[in-house]
mmCIF file with all atom_site columns, C-alpha atoms in Angstrom:
data_model
loop_
_atom_site.group_PDB
_atom_site.id
_atom_site.type_symbol
_atom_site.label_atom_id
_atom_site.label_alt_id
_atom_site.label_comp_id
_atom_site.label_asym_id
_atom_site.label_entity_id
_atom_site.label_seq_id
_atom_site.pdbx_PDB_ins_code
_atom_site.Cartn_x
_atom_site.Cartn_y
_atom_site.Cartn_z
_atom_site.occupancy
_atom_site.B_iso_or_equiv
_atom_site.pdbx_formal_charge
_atom_site.auth_seq_id
_atom_site.auth_comp_id
_atom_site.auth_asym_id
_atom_site.auth_atom_id
_atom_site.pdbx_PDB_model_num
ATOM 1   C CA . MET A 1 1   ? 81.582  90.475  115.448 1.00 0.00 ? 1   MET A CA 1
ATOM 2   C CA . THR A 1 2   ? 82.425  87.169  113.777 1.00 0.00 ? 2   THR A CA 1
ATOM 3   C CA . ILE A 1 3   ? 85.548  86.296  111.796 1.00 0.00 ? 3   ILE A CA 1
ATOM 4   C CA . LYS A 1 4   ? 83.399  86.325  108.652 1.00 0.00 ? 4   LYS A CA 1
ATOM 5   C CA . ASP A 1 5   ? 82.247  89.854  109.482 1.00 0.00 ? 5   ASP A CA 1
ATOM 6   C CA . ARG A 1 6   ? 85.860  90.962  109.898 1.00 0.00 ? 6   ARG A CA 1
ATOM 7   C CA . ILE A 1 7   ? 86.920  89.354  106.622 1.00 0.00 ? 7   ILE A CA 1
ATOM 8   C CA . LEU A 1 8   ? 84.061  90.927  104.679 1.00 0.00 ? 8   LEU A CA 1
ATOM 9   C CA . GLY A 1 9   ? 84.678  94.244  106.406 1.00 0.00 ? 9   GLY A CA 1
ATOM 10  C CA . GLY A 1 10  ? 88.322  94.102  105.396 1.00 0.00 ? 10  GLY A CA 1
ATOM 11  C CA . LEU A 1 11  ? 87.535  93.440  101.739 1.00 0.00 ? 11  LEU A CA 1
ATOM 12  C CA . TRP A 1 12  ? 84.754  96.005  101.490 1.00 0.00 ? 12  TRP A CA 1
ATOM 13  C CA . GLY A 1 13  ? 86.793  98.514  103.455 1.00 0.00 ? 13  GLY A CA 1
ATOM 14  C CA . LEU A 1 14  ? 89.744  98.079  101.102 1.00 0.00 ? 14  LEU A CA 1
ATOM 15  C CA . LEU A 1 15  ? 87.654  98.776  98.003  1.00 0.00 ? 15  LEU A CA 1
ATOM 16  C CA . ILE A 1 16  ? 85.512  101.541 99.488  1.00 0.00 ? 16  ILE A CA 1
ATOM 17  C CA . GLY A 1 17  ? 88.486  103.289 101.061 1.00 0.00 ? 17  GLY A CA 1
ATOM 18  C CA . ASP A 1 18  ? 90.459  102.991 97.842  1.00 0.00 ? 18  ASP A CA 1
ATOM 19  C CA . ALA A 1 19  ? 87.620  104.482 95.808  1.00 0.00 ? 19  ALA A CA 1
ATOM 20  C CA . LEU A 1 20  ? 87.123  107.282 98.313  1.00 0.00 ? 20  LEU A CA 1
ATOM 21  C CA . GLY A 1 21  ? 90.782  108.236 98.069  1.00 0.00 ? 21  GLY A CA 1
ATOM 22  C CA . VAL A 1 22  ? 91.030  108.319 94.271  1.00 0.00 ? 22  VAL A CA 1
ATOM 23  C CA . PRO A 1 23  ? 89.928  111.969 93.812  1.00 0.00 ? 23  PRO A CA 1
ATOM 24  C CA . TYR A 1 24  ? 92.348  113.157 96.503  1.00 0.00 ? 24  TYR A CA 1
ATOM 25  C CA . GLU A 1 25  ? 95.591  111.281 95.823  1.00 0.00 ? 25  GLU A CA 1
ATOM 26  C CA . PHE A 1 26  ? 98.843  113.102 95.051  1.00 0.00 ? 26  PHE A CA 1
ATOM 27  C CA . ASN A 1 27  ? 97.724  116.109 97.108  1.00 0.00 ? 27  ASN A CA 1
ATOM 28  C CA . GLU A 1 28  ? 99.622  117.389 100.116 1.00 0.00 ? 28  GLU A CA 1
ATOM 29  C CA . PRO A 1 29  ? 97.797  116.875 103.439 1.00 0.00 ? 29  PRO A CA 1
ATOM 30  C CA . GLU A 1 30  ? 97.397  120.599 103.972 1.00 0.00 ? 30  GLU A CA 1
ATOM 31  C CA . ASP A 1 31  ? 95.671  120.909 100.588 1.00 0.00 ? 31  ASP A CA 1
ATOM 32  C CA . LEU A 1 32  ? 92.964  118.341 101.332 1.00 0.00 ? 32  LEU A CA 1
ATOM 33  C CA . PRO A 1 33  ? 89.443  119.358 102.367 1.00 0.00 ? 33  PRO A CA 1
ATOM 34  C CA . GLU A 1 34  ? 88.441  119.112 106.002 1.00 0.00 ? 34  GLU A CA 1
ATOM 35  C CA . PHE A 1 35  ? 87.782  115.535 107.088 1.00 0.00 ? 35  PHE A CA 1
ATOM 36  C CA . GLU A 1 36  ? 84.017  116.100 107.268 1.00 0.00 ? 36  GLU A CA 1
ATOM 37  C CA . ARG A 1 37  ? 83.950  117.254 103.632 1.00 0.00 ? 37  ARG A CA 1
ATOM 38  C CA . ILE A 1 38  ? 85.787  114.288 102.109 1.00 0.00 ? 38  ILE A CA 1
ATOM 39  C CA . GLU A 1 39  ? 83.279  112.433 99.942  1.00 0.00 ? 39  GLU A CA 1
ATOM 40  C CA . TYR A 1 40  ? 83.349  110.598 96.613  1.00 0.00 ? 40  TYR A CA 1
ATOM 41  C CA . GLN A 1 41  ? 82.396  113.933 95.054  1.00 0.00 ? 41  GLN A CA 1
ATOM 42  C CA . PRO A 1 42  ? 84.965  116.464 96.329  1.00 0.00 ? 42  PRO A CA 1
ATOM 43  C CA . PRO A 1 43  ? 83.962  120.023 97.220  1.00 0.00 ? 43  PRO A CA 1
ATOM 44  C CA . LEU A 1 44  ? 83.468  122.323 94.240  1.00 0.00 ? 44  LEU A CA 1
ATOM 45  C CA . ASN A 1 45  ? 86.618  124.337 94.931  1.00 0.00 ? 45  ASN A CA 1
ATOM 46  C CA . PHE A 1 46  ? 88.854  121.249 95.090  1.00 0.00 ? 46  PHE A CA 1
ATOM 47  C CA . MET A 1 47  ? 90.845  120.226 92.012  1.00 0.00 ? 47  MET A CA 1
ATOM 48  C CA . ARG A 1 48  ? 90.236  116.477 91.983  1.00 0.00 ? 48  ARG A CA 1
ATOM 49  C CA . SER A 1 49  ? 92.714  113.913 90.735  1.00 0.00 ? 49  SER A CA 1
ATOM 50  C CA . HIS A 1 50  ? 91.641  111.742 87.785  1.00 0.00 ? 50  HIS A CA 1
ATOM 51  C CA . PRO A 1 51  ? 88.710  113.984 86.774  1.00 0.00 ? 51  PRO A CA 1
ATOM 52  C CA . SER A 1 52  ? 87.620  111.583 84.014  1.00 0.00 ? 52  SER A CA 1
ATOM 53  C CA . VAL A 1 53  ? 87.224  108.655 86.433  1.00 0.00 ? 53  VAL A CA 1
ATOM 54  C CA . LEU A 1 54  ? 83.698  108.006 87.683  1.00 0.00 ? 54  LEU A CA 1
ATOM 55  C CA . GLN A 1 55  ? 82.974  108.560 91.363  1.00 0.00 ? 55  GLN A CA 1
ATOM 56  C CA . GLY A 1 56  ? 83.246  105.383 93.422  1.00 0.00 ? 56  GLY A CA 1
ATOM 57  C CA . THR A 1 57  ? 85.841  103.769 91.154  1.00 0.00 ? 57  THR A CA 1
ATOM 58  C CA . TRP A 1 58  ? 88.586  101.837 92.897  1.00 0.00 ? 58  TRP A CA 1
ATOM 59  C CA . SER A 1 59  ? 92.119  102.251 91.623  1.00 0.00 ? 59  SER A CA 1
ATOM 60  C CA . ASP A 1 60  ? 94.935  99.936  90.611  1.00 0.00 ? 60  ASP A CA 1
ATOM 61  C CA . ASP A 1 61  ? 95.277  99.000  94.287  1.00 0.00 ? 61  ASP A CA 1
ATOM 62  C CA . GLY A 1 62  ? 91.774  97.568  94.517  1.00 0.00 ? 62  GLY A CA 1
ATOM 63  C CA . ALA A 1 63  ? 92.030  95.831  91.160  1.00 0.00 ? 63  ALA A CA 1
ATOM 64  C CA . GLN A 1 64  ? 95.328  94.160  92.051  1.00 0.00 ? 64  GLN A CA 1
ATOM 65  C CA . ALA A 1 65  ? 93.931  93.070  95.412  1.00 0.00 ? 65  ALA A CA 1
ATOM 66  C CA . LEU A 1 66  ? 91.007  91.441  93.611  1.00 0.00 ? 66  LEU A CA 1
ATOM 67  C CA . CYS A 1 67  ? 93.436  89.733  91.226  1.00 0.00 ? 67  CYS A CA 1
ATOM 68  C CA . LEU A 1 68  ? 95.195  88.305  94.273  1.00 0.00 ? 68  LEU A CA 1
ATOM 69  C CA . LEU A 1 69  ? 91.927  87.143  95.828  1.00 0.00 ? 69  LEU A CA 1
ATOM 70  C CA . ASP A 1 70  ? 90.820  85.640  92.512  1.00 0.00 ? 70  ASP A CA 1
ATOM 71  C CA . SER A 1 71  ? 94.073  83.717  92.224  1.00 0.00 ? 71  SER A CA 1
ATOM 72  C CA . LEU A 1 72  ? 93.942  82.437  95.802  1.00 0.00 ? 72  LEU A CA 1
ATOM 73  C CA . LEU A 1 73  ? 90.359  81.219  95.465  1.00 0.00 ? 73  LEU A CA 1
ATOM 74  C CA . SER A 1 74  ? 91.006  79.639  92.065  1.00 0.00 ? 74  SER A CA 1
ATOM 75  C CA . CYS A 1 75  ? 94.257  77.875  92.969  1.00 0.00 ? 75  CYS A CA 1
ATOM 76  C CA . GLY A 1 76  ? 93.701  77.193  96.661  1.00 0.00 ? 76  GLY A CA 1
ATOM 77  C CA . ARG A 1 77  ? 97.236  78.393  97.357  1.00 0.00 ? 77  ARG A CA 1
ATOM 78  C CA . MET A 1 78  ? 99.609  81.249  96.666  1.00 0.00 ? 78  MET A CA 1
ATOM 79  C CA . ASP A 1 79  ? 100.630 80.440  93.092  1.00 0.00 ? 79  ASP A CA 1
ATOM 80  C CA . ILE A 1 80  ? 103.033 83.125  91.912  1.00 0.00 ? 80  ILE A CA 1
ATOM 81  C CA . ASN A 1 81  ? 102.701 82.172  88.242  1.00 0.00 ? 81  ASN A CA 1
ATOM 82  C CA . ASP A 1 82  ? 98.911  82.322  88.286  1.00 0.00 ? 82  ASP A CA 1
ATOM 83  C CA . PHE A 1 83  ? 98.945  85.578  90.225  1.00 0.00 ? 83  PHE A CA 1
ATOM 84  C CA . ALA A 1 84  ? 101.435 87.148  87.828  1.00 0.00 ? 84  ALA A CA 1
ATOM 85  C CA . SER A 1 85  ? 99.299  86.156  84.850  1.00 0.00 ? 85  SER A CA 1
ATOM 86  C CA . ARG A 1 86  ? 96.233  87.765  86.430  1.00 0.00 ? 86  ARG A CA 1
ATOM 87  C CA . LEU A 1 87  ? 98.156  90.957  87.155  1.00 0.00 ? 87  LEU A CA 1
ATOM 88  C CA . LEU A 1 88  ? 99.204  91.066  83.519  1.00 0.00 ? 88  LEU A CA 1
ATOM 89  C CA . LYS A 1 89  ? 95.579  90.564  82.434  1.00 0.00 ? 89  LYS A CA 1
ATOM 90  C CA . TRP A 1 90  ? 94.677  93.502  84.650  1.00 0.00 ? 90  TRP A CA 1
ATOM 91  C CA . TYR A 1 91  ? 97.425  95.643  83.129  1.00 0.00 ? 91  TYR A CA 1
ATOM 92  C CA . ASP A 1 92  ? 96.657  94.646  79.532  1.00 0.00 ? 92  ASP A CA 1
ATOM 93  C CA . CYS A 1 93  ? 92.891  94.068  79.607  1.00 0.00 ? 93  CYS A CA 1
ATOM 94  C CA . GLY A 1 94  ? 91.526  95.612  82.795  1.00 0.00 ? 94  GLY A CA 1
ATOM 95  C CA . LEU A 1 95  ? 90.835  92.407  84.732  1.00 0.00 ? 95  LEU A CA 1
ATOM 96  C CA . TRP A 1 96  ? 88.993  93.416  87.938  1.00 0.00 ? 96  TRP A CA 1
ATOM 97  C CA . ALA A 1 97  ? 89.280  97.109  87.074  1.00 0.00 ? 97  ALA A CA 1
ATOM 98  C CA . VAL A 1 98  ? 85.987  99.006  87.101  1.00 0.00 ? 98  VAL A CA 1
ATOM 99  C CA . ASP A 1 99  ? 84.593  98.882  83.542  1.00 0.00 ? 99  ASP A CA 1
ATOM 100 C CA . ASN A 1 100 ? 87.923  97.243  82.580  1.00 0.00 ? 100 ASN A CA 1
ATOM 101 C CA . LYS A 1 101 ? 89.547  100.674 82.514  1.00 0.00 ? 101 LYS A CA 1
ATOM 102 C CA . VAL A 1 102 ? 93.071  100.834 83.939  1.00 0.00 ? 102 VAL A CA 1
ATOM 103 C CA . PHE A 1 103 ? 94.459  104.124 85.226  1.00 0.00 ? 103 PHE A CA 1
ATOM 104 C CA . ASP A 1 104 ? 97.163  105.325 87.593  1.00 0.00 ? 104 ASP A CA 1
ATOM 105 C CA . VAL A 1 105 ? 99.619  102.434 87.182  1.00 0.00 ? 105 VAL A CA 1
ATOM 106 C CA . GLY A 1 106 ? 102.802 102.875 89.190  1.00 0.00 ? 106 GLY A CA 1
ATOM 107 C CA . ASN A 1 107 ? 106.035 103.054 87.229  1.00 0.00 ? 107 ASN A CA 1
ATOM 108 C CA . GLN A 1 108 ? 107.613 100.085 88.984  1.00 0.00 ? 108 GLN A CA 1
ATOM 109 C CA . THR A 1 109 ? 104.494 97.956  88.597  1.00 0.00 ? 109 THR A CA 1
ATOM 110 C CA . ALA A 1 110 ? 104.252 98.767  84.897  1.00 0.00 ? 110 ALA A CA 1
ATOM 111 C CA . ARG A 1 111 ? 107.900 98.036  84.181  1.00 0.00 ? 111 ARG A CA 1
ATOM 112 C CA . SER A 1 112 ? 107.798 94.785  86.148  1.00 0.00 ? 112 SER A CA 1
ATOM 113 C CA . LEU A 1 113 ? 104.708 93.509  84.348  1.00 0.00 ? 113 LEU A CA 1
ATOM 114 C CA . ILE A 1 114 ? 106.158 94.441  80.965  1.00 0.00 ? 114 ILE A CA 1
ATOM 115 C CA . ALA A 1 115 ? 109.289 92.485  81.902  1.00 0.00 ? 115 ALA A CA 1
ATOM 116 C CA . TYR A 1 116 ? 107.091 89.530  82.896  1.00 0.00 ? 116 TYR A CA 1
ATOM 117 C CA . ARG A 1 117 ? 105.203 89.768  79.589  1.00 0.00 ? 117 ARG A CA 1
ATOM 118 C CA . ASN A 1 118 ? 108.553 89.700  77.786  1.00 0.00 ? 118 ASN A CA 1
ATOM 119 C CA . GLY A 1 119 ? 109.596 86.463  79.461  1.00 0.00 ? 119 GLY A CA 1
ATOM 120 C CA . LYS A 1 120 ? 111.039 87.455  82.824  1.00 0.00 ? 120 LYS A CA 1
ATOM 121 C CA . SER A 1 121 ? 110.277 84.997  85.621  1.00 0.00 ? 121 SER A CA 1
ATOM 122 C CA . PRO A 1 122 ? 107.735 86.305  88.168  1.00 0.00 ? 122 PRO A CA 1
ATOM 123 C CA . TYR A 1 123 ? 110.355 85.539  90.796  1.00 0.00 ? 123 TYR A CA 1
ATOM 124 C CA . GLU A 1 124 ? 112.623 88.114  89.140  1.00 0.00 ? 124 GLU A CA 1
ATOM 125 C CA . SER A 1 125 ? 110.332 90.590  87.373  1.00 0.00 ? 125 SER A CA 1
ATOM 126 C CA . GLY A 1 126 ? 109.958 92.717  90.506  1.00 0.00 ? 126 GLY A CA 1
ATOM 127 C CA . ASN A 1 127 ? 113.684 93.443  90.504  1.00 0.00 ? 127 ASN A CA 1
ATOM 128 C CA . ILE A 1 128 ? 113.568 95.310  87.188  1.00 0.00 ? 128 ILE A CA 1
ATOM 129 C CA . ILE A 1 129 ? 114.251 98.399  89.329  1.00 0.00 ? 129 ILE A CA 1
ATOM 130 C CA . PRO A 1 130 ? 116.723 96.887  91.828  1.00 0.00 ? 130 PRO A CA 1
ATOM 131 C CA . GLU A 1 131 ? 116.397 99.613  94.464  1.00 0.00 ? 131 GLU A CA 1
ATOM 132 C CA . GLY A 1 132 ? 112.710 100.245 93.838  1.00 0.00 ? 132 GLY A CA 1
ATOM 133 C CA . LYS A 1 133 ? 110.711 100.492 97.041  1.00 0.00 ? 133 LYS A CA 1
ATOM 134 C CA . GLY A 1 134 ? 107.286 101.534 95.798  1.00 0.00 ? 134 GLY A CA 1
ATOM 135 C CA . ASN A 1 135 ? 104.219 100.575 97.806  1.00 0.00 ? 135 ASN A CA 1
ATOM 136 C CA . GLY A 1 136 ? 102.364 98.703  95.048  1.00 0.00 ? 136 GLY A CA 1
ATOM 137 C CA . SER A 1 137 ? 102.644 95.219  96.532  1.00 0.00 ? 137 SER A CA 1
ATOM 138 C CA . LEU A 1 138 ? 101.777 96.488  100.011 1.00 0.00 ? 138 LEU A CA 1
ATOM 139 C CA . MET A 1 139 ? 98.551  98.087  98.791  1.00 0.00 ? 139 MET A CA 1
ATOM 140 C CA . ARG A 1 140 ? 97.168  94.750  97.563  1.00 0.00 ? 140 ARG A CA 1
ATOM 141 C CA . PHE A 1 141 ? 98.279  92.344  100.324 1.00 0.00 ? 141 PHE A CA 1
ATOM 142 C CA . LEU A 1 142 ? 95.098  92.158  102.418 1.00 0.00 ? 142 LEU A CA 1
ATOM 143 C CA . PRO A 1 143 ? 93.252  89.301  100.652 1.00 0.00 ? 143 PRO A CA 1
ATOM 144 C CA . LEU A 1 144 ? 96.214  87.037  101.373 1.00 0.00 ? 144 LEU A CA 1
ATOM 145 C CA . ALA A 1 145 ? 96.046  87.734  105.102 1.00 0.00 ? 145 ALA A CA 1
ATOM 146 C CA . LEU A 1 146 ? 92.264  87.285  105.193 1.00 0.00 ? 146 LEU A CA 1
ATOM 147 C CA . TRP A 1 147 ? 92.294  84.041  103.173 1.00 0.00 ? 147 TRP A CA 1
ATOM 148 C CA . HIS A 1 148 ? 95.348  82.307  104.626 1.00 0.00 ? 148 HIS A CA 1
ATOM 149 C CA . LYS A 1 149 ? 94.910  79.336  106.986 1.00 0.00 ? 149 LYS A CA 1
ATOM 150 C CA . GLY A 1 150 ? 98.544  78.249  107.264 1.00 0.00 ? 150 GLY A CA 1
ATOM 151 C CA . SER A 1 151 ? 101.155 78.988  109.904 1.00 0.00 ? 151 SER A CA 1
ATOM 152 C CA . ASP A 1 152 ? 102.690 82.405  110.460 1.00 0.00 ? 152 ASP A CA 1
ATOM 153 C CA . GLU A 1 153 ? 105.828 81.142  108.735 1.00 0.00 ? 153 GLU A CA 1
ATOM 154 C CA . GLU A 1 154 ? 103.839 80.053  105.685 1.00 0.00 ? 154 GLU A CA 1
ATOM 155 C CA . LEU A 1 155 ? 101.953 83.340  105.605 1.00 0.00 ? 155 LEU A CA 1
ATOM 156 C CA . THR A 1 156 ? 105.267 85.198  105.719 1.00 0.00 ? 156 THR A CA 1
ATOM 157 C CA . ASP A 1 157 ? 106.641 83.177  102.804 1.00 0.00 ? 157 ASP A CA 1
ATOM 158 C CA . ASP A 1 158 ? 103.497 83.777  100.754 1.00 0.00 ? 158 ASP A CA 1
ATOM 159 C CA . ALA A 1 159 ? 103.557 87.493  101.563 1.00 0.00 ? 159 ALA A CA 1
ATOM 160 C CA . HIS A 1 160 ? 107.063 87.600  100.120 1.00 0.00 ? 160 HIS A CA 1
ATOM 161 C CA . LEU A 1 161 ? 105.912 85.688  97.040  1.00 0.00 ? 161 LEU A CA 1
ATOM 162 C CA . GLN A 1 162 ? 103.024 87.987  96.196  1.00 0.00 ? 162 GLN A CA 1
ATOM 163 C CA . SER A 1 163 ? 105.371 90.967  96.420  1.00 0.00 ? 163 SER A CA 1
ATOM 164 C CA . LEU A 1 164 ? 108.058 89.499  94.166  1.00 0.00 ? 164 LEU A CA 1
ATOM 165 C CA . VAL A 1 165 ? 106.078 89.874  90.945  1.00 0.00 ? 165 VAL A CA 1
ATOM 166 C CA . THR A 1 166 ? 106.279 93.669  90.941  1.00 0.00 ? 166 THR A CA 1
ATOM 167 C CA . HIS A 1 167 ? 108.311 94.681  93.999  1.00 0.00 ? 167 HIS A CA 1
ATOM 168 C CA . GLY A 1 168 ? 111.214 92.367  94.693  1.00 0.00 ? 168 GLY A CA 1
ATOM 169 C CA . HIS A 1 169 ? 113.274 94.458  97.099  1.00 0.00 ? 169 HIS A CA 1
ATOM 170 C CA . VAL A 1 170 ? 113.634 92.884  100.535 1.00 0.00 ? 170 VAL A CA 1
ATOM 171 C CA . CYS A 1 171 ? 112.065 96.005  102.069 1.00 0.00 ? 171 CYS A CA 1
ATOM 172 C CA . ASN A 1 172 ? 108.858 95.412  100.114 1.00 0.00 ? 172 ASN A CA 1
ATOM 173 C CA . GLN A 1 173 ? 108.788 91.747  101.073 1.00 0.00 ? 173 GLN A CA 1
ATOM 174 C CA . VAL A 1 174 ? 109.293 92.485  104.761 1.00 0.00 ? 174 VAL A CA 1
ATOM 175 C CA . CYS A 1 175 ? 106.611 95.168  104.861 1.00 0.00 ? 175 CYS A CA 1
ATOM 176 C CA . CYS A 1 176 ? 104.096 92.866  103.163 1.00 0.00 ? 176 CYS A CA 1
ATOM 177 C CA . ALA A 1 177 ? 104.874 90.113  105.670 1.00 0.00 ? 177 ALA A CA 1
ATOM 178 C CA . LEU A 1 178 ? 104.545 92.501  108.608 1.00 0.00 ? 178 LEU A CA 1
ATOM 179 C CA . TYR A 1 179 ? 101.192 93.806  107.411 1.00 0.00 ? 179 TYR A CA 1
ATOM 180 C CA . CYS A 1 180 ? 99.926  90.264  106.819 1.00 0.00 ? 180 CYS A CA 1
ATOM 181 C CA . LEU A 1 181 ? 100.791 89.246  110.374 1.00 0.00 ? 181 LEU A CA 1
ATOM 182 C CA . TRP A 1 182 ? 99.331  92.496  111.693 1.00 0.00 ? 182 TRP A CA 1
ATOM 183 C CA . ALA A 1 183 ? 96.064  91.824  109.852 1.00 0.00 ? 183 ALA A CA 1
ATOM 184 C CA . ARG A 1 184 ? 96.041  88.250  111.168 1.00 0.00 ? 184 ARG A CA 1
ATOM 185 C CA . ARG A 1 185 ? 96.358  89.472  114.760 1.00 0.00 ? 185 ARG A CA 1
ATOM 186 C CA . LEU A 1 186 ? 93.518  91.937  114.140 1.00 0.00 ? 186 LEU A CA 1
ATOM 187 C CA . LEU A 1 187 ? 91.369  89.082  112.840 1.00 0.00 ? 187 LEU A CA 1
ATOM 188 C CA . GLU A 1 188 ? 92.118  87.271  116.077 1.00 0.00 ? 188 GLU A CA 1
ATOM 189 C CA . GLY A 1 189 ? 90.571  90.173  117.970 1.00 0.00 ? 189 GLY A CA 1
ATOM 190 C CA . TYR A 1 190 ? 93.559  92.160  119.203 1.00 0.00 ? 190 TYR A CA 1
ATOM 191 C CA . LEU A 1 191 ? 93.417  95.950  119.238 1.00 0.00 ? 191 LEU A CA 1
ATOM 192 C CA . ILE A 1 192 ? 95.443  97.837  116.634 1.00 0.00 ? 192 ILE A CA 1
ATOM 193 C CA . SER A 1 193 ? 98.524  98.714  118.696 1.00 0.00 ? 193 SER A CA 1
ATOM 194 C CA . GLU A 1 194 ? 98.706  95.337  120.423 1.00 0.00 ? 194 GLU A CA 1
ATOM 195 C CA . ALA A 1 195 ? 98.227  93.528  117.113 1.00 0.00 ? 195 ALA A CA 1
ATOM 196 C CA . TYR A 1 196 ? 101.084 95.526  115.603 1.00 0.00 ? 196 TYR A CA 1
ATOM 197 C CA . ASN A 1 197 ? 103.456 94.796  118.476 1.00 0.00 ? 197 ASN A CA 1
ATOM 198 C CA . LEU A 1 198 ? 102.633 91.090  118.340 1.00 0.00 ? 198 LEU A CA 1
ATOM 199 C CA . ALA A 1 199 ? 103.201 91.050  114.578 1.00 0.00 ? 199 ALA A CA 1
ATOM 200 C CA . VAL A 1 200 ? 106.623 92.674  114.946 1.00 0.00 ? 200 VAL A CA 1
ATOM 201 C CA . LEU A 1 201 ? 107.611 90.231  117.687 1.00 0.00 ? 201 LEU A CA 1
ATOM 202 C CA . ARG A 1 202 ? 106.483 87.230  115.652 1.00 0.00 ? 202 ARG A CA 1
ATOM 203 C CA . LEU A 1 203 ? 108.271 88.380  112.518 1.00 0.00 ? 203 LEU A CA 1
ATOM 204 C CA . ARG A 1 204 ? 111.486 88.861  114.470 1.00 0.00 ? 204 ARG A CA 1
ATOM 205 C CA . GLN A 1 205 ? 111.178 85.267  115.646 1.00 0.00 ? 205 GLN A CA 1
ATOM 206 C CA . ILE A 1 206 ? 110.541 84.004  112.125 1.00 0.00 ? 206 ILE A CA 1
ATOM 207 C CA . TYR A 1 207 ? 113.447 85.862  110.533 1.00 0.00 ? 207 TYR A CA 1
ATOM 208 C CA . GLY A 1 208 ? 116.104 85.378  113.207 1.00 0.00 ? 208 GLY A CA 1
ATOM 209 C CA . GLU A 1 209 ? 118.661 88.029  114.081 1.00 0.00 ? 209 GLU A CA 1
ATOM 210 C CA . ASP A 1 210 ? 121.260 86.986  111.510 1.00 0.00 ? 210 ASP A CA 1
ATOM 211 C CA . SER A 1 211 ? 119.069 87.361  108.429 1.00 0.00 ? 211 SER A CA 1
ATOM 212 C CA . GLU A 1 212 ? 118.889 90.195  105.927 1.00 0.00 ? 212 GLU A CA 1
ATOM 213 C CA . PHE A 1 213 ? 115.131 90.212  106.420 1.00 0.00 ? 213 PHE A CA 1
ATOM 214 C CA . TYR A 1 214 ? 115.516 90.782  110.166 1.00 0.00 ? 214 TYR A CA 1
ATOM 215 C CA . ARG A 1 215 ? 117.823 93.746  109.595 1.00 0.00 ? 215 ARG A CA 1
ATOM 216 C CA . GLU A 1 216 ? 115.406 95.210  107.065 1.00 0.00 ? 216 GLU A CA 1
ATOM 217 C CA . LEU A 1 217 ? 112.539 94.797  109.513 1.00 0.00 ? 217 LEU A CA 1
ATOM 218 C CA . GLU A 1 218 ? 114.417 96.682  112.219 1.00 0.00 ? 218 GLU A CA 1
ATOM 219 C CA . TRP A 1 219 ? 115.291 99.451  109.772 1.00 0.00 ? 219 TRP A CA 1
ATOM 220 C CA . SER A 1 220 ? 111.706 99.698  108.520 1.00 0.00 ? 220 SER A CA 1
ATOM 221 C CA . ILE A 1 221 ? 110.038 100.024 111.920 1.00 0.00 ? 221 ILE A CA 1
ATOM 222 C CA . HIS A 1 222 ? 112.446 102.602 113.356 1.00 0.00 ? 222 HIS A CA 1
#
């Protein structure tokens, strides 16, 4: 398998997996159908989430990931202002949403983008809920890891940047950086567990033991 195959597989897998999960989200694990019965059209006796949404529709996660990819390809770099503007176009106008229809927007994401629309800097809009630790920025990170050609340090900085717009807490930034490095190691051909361990080790080296980010990393992985 080539690097190109892995990159395309990552992007398609993100969107297909997101769309597959839409009818089942917010359900407890024990309430889900058996693995073999999970399809875009749930079993007849299953009360699907978002019943008005067409089968095969990706959610806010897929749309935001495509906004990130669009920004990276258009700017040739991680431009937080451009990315924030595209996220707002998604929120307001359905940019990269299927049929331009937005649904299932997280509370923290919505409040952050409204703050950005009202003049808040994208460097600060993600702190509108200071202790907010939603997973919105983590769900969209993958295009950055697949596109990035810089050093691990630069990838870490850009992972933090893409999170700041909607999720500014250091926990969110650290988790996005860890997942970016994990994805990079997978692209390099390492197996899942080895790639994860290498990503953790590298991020520890980048942060250094005296930093707030290092302490958050240790808390997050234990």
